[in-house]
């Protein structure tokens, strides 16, 4: 587990030109070399559109390295396996310029860490497979560089997501939730996972809500929330629950031309909960229970990557089985 956590931190530390979406994809087989019981699938570039993954494609389509989604699944032997299928979904924005809603005044510096959720998922998956996963587990890693170019997605665009929902873009810097929305929908609808946990460096508001050492936790299932909370205490990757209130939070995303917008109307109204609810919205109509971890600040400390999330997710999966 410690090895996997340090590998996750190494990925977060890697300069963004060296670790673009293609570079991240190449890390997976290296870290998983020699491990049995794995299936691998990747959707790259326009293959994302053919699979209905319009959110991931839109965010990364103008970058030099094509956007992609990697799907890794481990199925234990029938003798060792317990019931259940857990999907871990990670945001992997390998660099975030903000897109056409450009990050200014120095706020772009450090955005190589915006793939911390994807690194945590890969680290947790590696640790679970090496240590003997107690149940079927999948890693859904959503990768894109939010770049600027002639093909960049724009404010006022309307994107169709994997869930079938249409999203009006009002902020291209609220891109991570587009990746996660596609990822969680695929995990529930195609992989048939009964538990979906996503993790991301999603909002700057997370640091205001829960600080630099606690990730923000939201869930639509009280039992699952408690399991993730306790897994954080045991692993040292601390999390703290925030309000889950979709009947309030969805109001922030009202659109006159689509099912929703991708960014809130009022940035002072529970931004962390609202961003999480945007992701969960794309699970509508499925039976999967869901948890979300926003770890924008715990992802790094004193300017260095921590590997936060790998231990939390691995301990959570072990606790679920």
Short mmCIF file of C-alpha atoms in Angstrom, two decimals:
data_model
loop_
_atom_site.label_atom_id
_atom_site.label_comp_id
_atom_site.label_asym_id
_atom_site.label_seq_id
_atom_site.Cartn_x
_atom_site.Cartn_y
_atom_site.Cartn_z
CA UNK A 1 0.00 0.00 0.00
CA UNK A 2 2.80 2.41 0.87
CA UNK A 3 4.50 1.66 -2.46
CA UNK A 4 1.26 2.38 -4.29
CA UNK A 5 0.72 5.60 -2.37
CA UNK A 6 4.21 6.81 -3.25
CA UNK A 7 3.66 5.87 -6.90
CA UNK A 8 0.49 7.97 -6.87
CA UNK A 9 2.46 10.89 -5.44
CA UNK A 10 5.15 10.45 -8.08
CA UNK A 11 2.55 10.69 -10.84
CA UNK A 12 1.14 13.90 -9.34
CA UNK A 13 4.64 15.38 -9.14
CA UNK A 14 5.53 14.57 -12.76
CA UNK A 15 5.69 17.66 -15.04
CA UNK A 16 2.60 17.94 -17.24
CA UNK A 17 4.37 17.71 -20.60
CA UNK A 18 5.88 14.41 -19.49
CA UNK A 19 2.61 13.12 -18.05
CA UNK A 20 -0.07 14.04 -20.56
CA UNK A 21 -3.04 11.67 -21.07
CA UNK A 22 -0.96 9.32 -23.22
CA UNK A 23 1.88 9.40 -20.70
CA UNK A 24 -0.47 8.53 -17.85
CA UNK A 25 -1.91 5.64 -19.83
CA UNK A 26 1.59 4.22 -20.33
CA UNK A 27 2.16 4.23 -16.56
CA UNK A 28 -0.70 1.82 -15.89
CA UNK A 29 0.82 -1.35 -17.44
CA UNK A 30 4.16 -0.59 -15.81
CA UNK A 31 2.61 -0.32 -12.35
CA UNK A 32 0.41 -3.39 -12.90
CA UNK A 33 3.05 -5.60 -14.51
CA UNK A 34 2.90 -9.20 -13.35
CA UNK A 35 -0.53 -8.95 -11.78
CA UNK A 36 -3.13 -11.53 -12.77
CA UNK A 37 -6.89 -11.46 -13.22
CA UNK A 38 -7.00 -8.12 -15.05
CA UNK A 39 -8.97 -6.89 -18.02
CA UNK A 40 -8.08 -3.63 -19.74
CA UNK A 41 -9.98 -1.34 -22.07
CA UNK A 42 -9.30 2.17 -23.38
CA UNK A 43 -11.38 4.71 -25.27
CA UNK A 44 -9.14 7.24 -27.02
CA UNK A 45 -10.01 10.36 -29.00
CA UNK A 46 -13.11 10.03 -31.15
CA UNK A 47 -13.72 6.55 -29.73
CA UNK A 48 -15.01 8.43 -26.68
CA UNK A 49 -17.81 9.90 -28.79
CA UNK A 50 -18.72 6.50 -30.21
CA UNK A 51 -19.00 5.24 -26.63
CA UNK A 52 -21.18 8.21 -25.62
CA UNK A 53 -18.47 9.79 -23.45
CA UNK A 54 -19.05 13.34 -24.68
CA UNK A 55 -17.89 15.11 -21.52
CA UNK A 56 -14.38 13.66 -21.52
CA UNK A 57 -14.04 14.24 -25.25
CA UNK A 58 -15.12 17.88 -25.07
CA UNK A 59 -12.67 18.80 -22.33
CA UNK A 60 -9.62 17.30 -24.00
CA UNK A 61 -10.34 17.38 -27.73
CA UNK A 62 -8.09 20.32 -28.61
CA UNK A 63 -5.00 19.10 -26.72
CA UNK A 64 -2.00 17.56 -28.49
CA UNK A 65 -2.50 14.34 -26.51
CA UNK A 66 -5.99 12.97 -27.11
CA UNK A 67 -8.40 12.55 -24.21
CA UNK A 68 -9.12 9.01 -23.10
CA UNK A 69 -10.77 6.80 -20.53
CA UNK A 70 -8.97 3.73 -19.20
CA UNK A 71 -11.00 0.92 -17.64
CA UNK A 72 -9.22 -1.69 -15.53
CA UNK A 73 -11.09 -4.54 -13.85
CA UNK A 74 -9.84 -7.20 -11.46
CA UNK A 75 -11.93 -10.25 -10.71
CA UNK A 76 -10.63 -12.41 -7.86
CA UNK A 77 -10.76 -16.16 -8.06
CA UNK A 78 -14.21 -17.62 -7.36
CA UNK A 79 -12.93 -19.07 -4.10
CA UNK A 80 -11.61 -15.74 -2.81
CA UNK A 81 -14.25 -13.40 -4.20
CA UNK A 82 -17.08 -11.97 -2.18
CA UNK A 83 -20.22 -10.46 -3.61
CA UNK A 84 -20.20 -6.96 -4.97
CA UNK A 85 -18.51 -4.86 -7.61
CA UNK A 86 -16.87 -1.58 -6.62
CA UNK A 87 -15.87 0.97 -9.26
CA UNK A 88 -13.33 3.67 -8.40
CA UNK A 89 -13.57 6.68 -10.73
CA UNK A 90 -10.75 9.22 -10.90
CA UNK A 91 -10.49 12.69 -12.41
CA UNK A 92 -7.33 12.91 -14.48
CA UNK A 93 -6.94 16.43 -15.87
CA UNK A 94 -3.22 16.22 -16.56
CA UNK A 95 -3.05 20.00 -16.89
CA UNK A 96 -5.75 22.57 -16.38
CA UNK A 97 -5.39 25.94 -18.10
CA UNK A 98 -9.04 26.61 -17.37
CA UNK A 99 -9.72 26.35 -21.10
CA UNK A 100 -11.29 29.44 -22.66
CA UNK A 101 -12.34 30.46 -19.13
CA UNK A 102 -8.62 30.96 -18.63
CA UNK A 103 -7.00 30.76 -15.20
CA UNK A 104 -5.30 34.12 -14.69
CA UNK A 105 -3.16 35.94 -12.09
CA UNK A 106 -0.93 32.95 -11.49
CA UNK A 107 -3.69 30.50 -10.57
CA UNK A 108 -2.62 28.13 -13.36
CA UNK A 109 0.64 27.34 -11.58
CA UNK A 110 0.45 23.93 -9.90
CA UNK A 111 -2.27 22.56 -12.14
CA UNK A 112 -0.15 19.50 -12.92
CA UNK A 113 -1.77 18.15 -9.74
CA UNK A 114 -5.27 18.19 -11.23
CA UNK A 115 -4.93 14.48 -11.99
CA UNK A 116 -4.52 13.59 -8.31
CA UNK A 117 -7.80 11.67 -8.27
CA UNK A 118 -6.76 9.50 -11.21
CA UNK A 119 -3.39 8.84 -9.53
CA UNK A 120 -5.16 7.83 -6.31
CA UNK A 121 -7.43 5.42 -8.18
CA UNK A 122 -4.51 3.78 -9.99
CA UNK A 123 -2.56 3.53 -6.72
CA UNK A 124 -5.51 2.03 -4.84
CA UNK A 125 -6.24 -0.44 -7.65
CA UNK A 126 -2.61 -1.58 -7.68
CA UNK A 127 -2.59 -2.05 -3.92
CA UNK A 128 -5.85 -3.99 -3.95
CA UNK A 129 -4.78 -6.34 -6.73
CA UNK A 130 -1.31 -6.95 -5.23
CA UNK A 131 -2.74 -7.44 -1.75
CA UNK A 132 -5.64 -9.64 -2.81
CA UNK A 133 -8.81 -7.71 -3.63
CA UNK A 134 -11.76 -9.09 -1.66
CA UNK A 135 -14.30 -8.47 -4.44
CA UNK A 136 -14.53 -7.44 -8.06
CA UNK A 137 -13.05 -3.97 -8.42
CA UNK A 138 -12.74 -1.62 -11.39
CA UNK A 139 -10.68 1.51 -11.96
CA UNK A 140 -12.24 4.04 -14.32
CA UNK A 141 -9.60 6.66 -15.09
CA UNK A 142 -10.79 9.72 -17.03
CA UNK A 143 -7.92 11.59 -18.70
CA UNK A 144 -7.80 14.90 -20.55
CA UNK A 145 -5.71 18.05 -20.79
CA UNK A 146 -7.92 21.14 -20.55
CA UNK A 147 -6.08 23.08 -23.22
CA UNK A 148 -6.75 26.09 -25.44
CA UNK A 149 -6.91 25.73 -29.22
CA UNK A 150 -9.14 26.08 -32.27
CA UNK A 151 -11.16 23.00 -31.34
CA UNK A 152 -11.61 23.93 -27.66
CA UNK A 153 -15.04 23.54 -26.18
CA UNK A 154 -16.68 26.88 -25.47
CA UNK A 155 -19.04 28.58 -23.06
CA UNK A 156 -22.53 28.24 -24.58
CA UNK A 157 -21.76 24.81 -26.06
CA UNK A 158 -24.19 22.02 -25.19
CA UNK A 159 -22.65 18.59 -24.60
CA UNK A 160 -24.38 15.23 -24.43
CA UNK A 161 -23.04 13.09 -21.60
CA UNK A 162 -22.90 9.29 -21.26
CA UNK A 163 -25.98 9.47 -19.01
CA UNK A 164 -27.99 10.96 -21.87
CA UNK A 165 -28.25 14.32 -20.10
CA UNK A 166 -27.32 17.47 -21.99
CA UNK A 167 -25.08 20.04 -20.29
CA UNK A 168 -24.86 23.71 -21.19
CA UNK A 169 -21.32 24.97 -20.66
CA UNK A 170 -21.08 28.22 -18.72
CA UNK A 171 -17.54 27.74 -17.40
CA UNK A 172 -14.85 25.70 -19.17
CA UNK A 173 -12.85 25.72 -15.92
CA UNK A 174 -15.51 23.51 -14.31
CA UNK A 175 -14.23 20.64 -16.42
CA UNK A 176 -13.48 17.89 -13.91
CA UNK A 177 -17.15 17.20 -13.23
CA UNK A 178 -17.66 16.55 -16.95
CA UNK A 179 -15.04 13.80 -16.81
CA UNK A 180 -16.49 12.33 -13.63
CA UNK A 181 -20.07 12.50 -14.86
CA UNK A 182 -19.15 10.30 -17.81
CA UNK A 183 -17.00 8.04 -15.64
CA UNK A 184 -19.59 7.29 -12.97
CA UNK A 185 -22.32 6.75 -15.57
CA UNK A 186 -20.13 4.25 -17.44
CA UNK A 187 -19.25 2.49 -14.19
CA UNK A 188 -22.91 2.01 -13.24
CA UNK A 189 -24.48 1.46 -16.66
CA UNK A 190 -21.80 -0.50 -18.52
CA UNK A 191 -19.73 -2.13 -15.80
CA UNK A 192 -22.81 -2.72 -13.61
CA UNK A 193 -20.91 -1.73 -10.46
CA UNK A 194 -23.18 -1.66 -7.41
CA UNK A 195 -20.93 0.81 -5.56
CA UNK A 196 -19.34 3.79 -7.31
CA UNK A 197 -16.79 6.00 -5.56
CA UNK A 198 -15.30 8.98 -7.35
CA UNK A 199 -12.34 11.06 -6.21
CA UNK A 200 -11.04 14.34 -7.57
CA UNK A 201 -9.20 17.59 -7.04
CA UNK A 202 -12.54 19.16 -7.86
CA UNK A 203 -13.07 22.53 -6.13
CA UNK A 204 -10.98 25.22 -4.51
CA UNK A 205 -13.88 25.57 -2.09
CA UNK A 206 -12.96 22.20 -0.58
CA UNK A 207 -10.05 23.82 1.25
CA UNK A 208 -12.38 26.39 2.76
CA UNK A 209 -14.92 23.74 3.77
CA UNK A 210 -12.70 21.02 5.24
CA UNK A 211 -9.16 22.42 5.21
CA UNK A 212 -5.82 21.17 3.98
CA UNK A 213 -5.77 17.78 5.70
CA UNK A 214 -9.36 16.52 5.40
CA UNK A 215 -10.95 15.63 2.08
CA UNK A 216 -14.62 16.48 1.66
CA UNK A 217 -16.94 13.45 1.61
CA UNK A 218 -20.46 13.22 0.21
CA UNK A 219 -22.62 10.16 -0.27
CA UNK A 220 -26.21 9.22 -1.05
CA UNK A 221 -25.95 6.20 1.27
CA UNK A 222 -25.50 6.64 5.01
CA UNK A 223 -23.83 3.26 5.51
CA UNK A 224 -21.34 3.89 2.72
CA UNK A 225 -20.58 7.36 4.08
CA UNK A 226 -19.74 5.84 7.45
CA UNK A 227 -17.50 3.19 5.88
CA UNK A 228 -15.48 5.80 3.93
CA UNK A 229 -15.24 8.04 6.99
CA UNK A 230 -13.88 5.21 9.15
CA UNK A 231 -11.54 4.05 6.36
CA UNK A 232 -10.07 7.54 6.38
CA UNK A 233 -9.39 7.36 10.10
CA UNK A 234 -7.71 3.97 9.78
CA UNK A 235 -5.63 4.86 6.72
CA UNK A 236 -4.68 8.42 7.69
CA UNK A 237 -6.33 9.88 4.58
CA UNK A 238 -8.85 11.85 6.61
CA UNK A 239 -12.23 12.92 5.23
CA UNK A 240 -15.19 14.80 6.70
CA UNK A 241 -18.85 14.58 5.56
CA UNK A 242 -20.58 17.56 3.98
CA UNK A 243 -24.33 18.14 3.41
CA UNK A 244 -26.01 15.96 0.80
CA UNK A 245 -29.12 17.80 -0.40
CA UNK A 246 -29.86 17.31 -4.10
CA UNK A 247 -33.23 19.01 -3.80
CA UNK A 248 -31.36 22.22 -2.92
CA UNK A 249 -28.13 21.82 -4.88
CA UNK A 250 -29.58 21.05 -8.30
CA UNK A 251 -31.22 24.46 -8.32
CA UNK A 252 -27.77 25.99 -8.87
CA UNK A 253 -27.43 24.39 -12.31
CA UNK A 254 -30.66 25.56 -13.97
CA UNK A 255 -30.45 25.96 -17.74
CA UNK A 256 -33.01 27.20 -20.23
CA UNK A 257 -31.58 25.13 -23.10
CA UNK A 258 -30.31 21.90 -21.49
CA UNK A 259 -30.89 19.62 -18.52
CA UNK A 260 -28.26 21.50 -16.52
CA UNK A 261 -25.33 23.89 -16.66
CA UNK A 262 -21.89 22.77 -15.57
CA UNK A 263 -21.19 25.55 -13.05
CA UNK A 264 -23.19 27.02 -10.20
CA UNK A 265 -25.13 30.28 -10.30
CA UNK A 266 -24.12 31.23 -6.75
CA UNK A 267 -20.53 30.40 -5.82
CA UNK A 268 -21.28 31.15 -2.15
CA UNK A 269 -23.88 28.38 -1.87
CA UNK A 270 -22.21 25.10 -0.85
CA UNK A 271 -19.94 24.82 -3.87
CA UNK A 272 -18.42 21.51 -2.80
CA UNK A 273 -21.80 19.85 -2.30
CA UNK A 274 -23.11 21.30 -5.55
CA UNK A 275 -20.14 20.08 -7.60
CA UNK A 276 -20.57 16.62 -6.10
CA UNK A 277 -24.27 16.63 -6.91
CA UNK A 278 -23.51 17.47 -10.54
CA UNK A 279 -21.51 14.23 -10.70
CA UNK A 280 -24.15 12.16 -8.93
CA UNK A 281 -26.85 13.52 -11.26
CA UNK A 282 -25.40 11.32 -13.99
CA UNK A 283 -26.22 8.23 -11.94
CA UNK A 284 -29.95 8.95 -12.14
CA UNK A 285 -31.87 5.84 -13.13
CA UNK A 286 -29.24 3.41 -11.83
CA UNK A 287 -29.18 1.39 -8.62
CA UNK A 288 -25.57 2.14 -7.74
CA UNK A 289 -24.83 3.67 -4.36
CA UNK A 290 -22.35 6.51 -4.57
CA UNK A 291 -19.67 8.32 -2.61
CA UNK A 292 -17.53 11.28 -3.63
CA UNK A 293 -14.23 12.59 -2.24
CA UNK A 294 -12.99 16.08 -3.09
CA UNK A 295 -9.29 16.21 -2.20
CA UNK A 296 -8.09 19.39 -3.90
CA UNK A 297 -6.04 20.48 -0.88
CA UNK A 298 -4.94 17.20 0.78
CA UNK A 299 -3.50 16.19 -2.62
CA UNK A 300 -0.43 18.24 -1.79
CA UNK A 301 1.23 19.70 1.26
CA UNK A 302 4.07 22.22 1.47
CA UNK A 303 4.25 22.21 -2.30
CA UNK A 304 4.68 18.44 -2.68
CA UNK A 305 2.30 15.66 -3.62
CA UNK A 306 1.05 13.41 -0.81
CA UNK A 307 -0.48 10.47 -2.66
CA UNK A 308 -3.71 11.19 -0.77
CA UNK A 309 -6.59 8.92 -1.64
CA UNK A 310 -4.80 5.70 -2.56
CA UNK A 311 -4.90 4.37 1.01
CA UNK A 312 -8.40 5.72 1.62
CA UNK A 313 -9.87 3.96 -1.41
CA UNK A 314 -8.03 0.69 -0.81
CA UNK A 315 -9.15 0.58 2.82
CA UNK A 316 -12.72 1.45 1.82
CA UNK A 317 -12.93 -1.43 -0.66
CA UNK A 318 -11.53 -3.86 1.90
CA UNK A 319 -14.10 -2.63 4.42
CA UNK A 320 -17.00 -3.02 1.98
CA UNK A 321 -16.37 -6.68 1.24
#
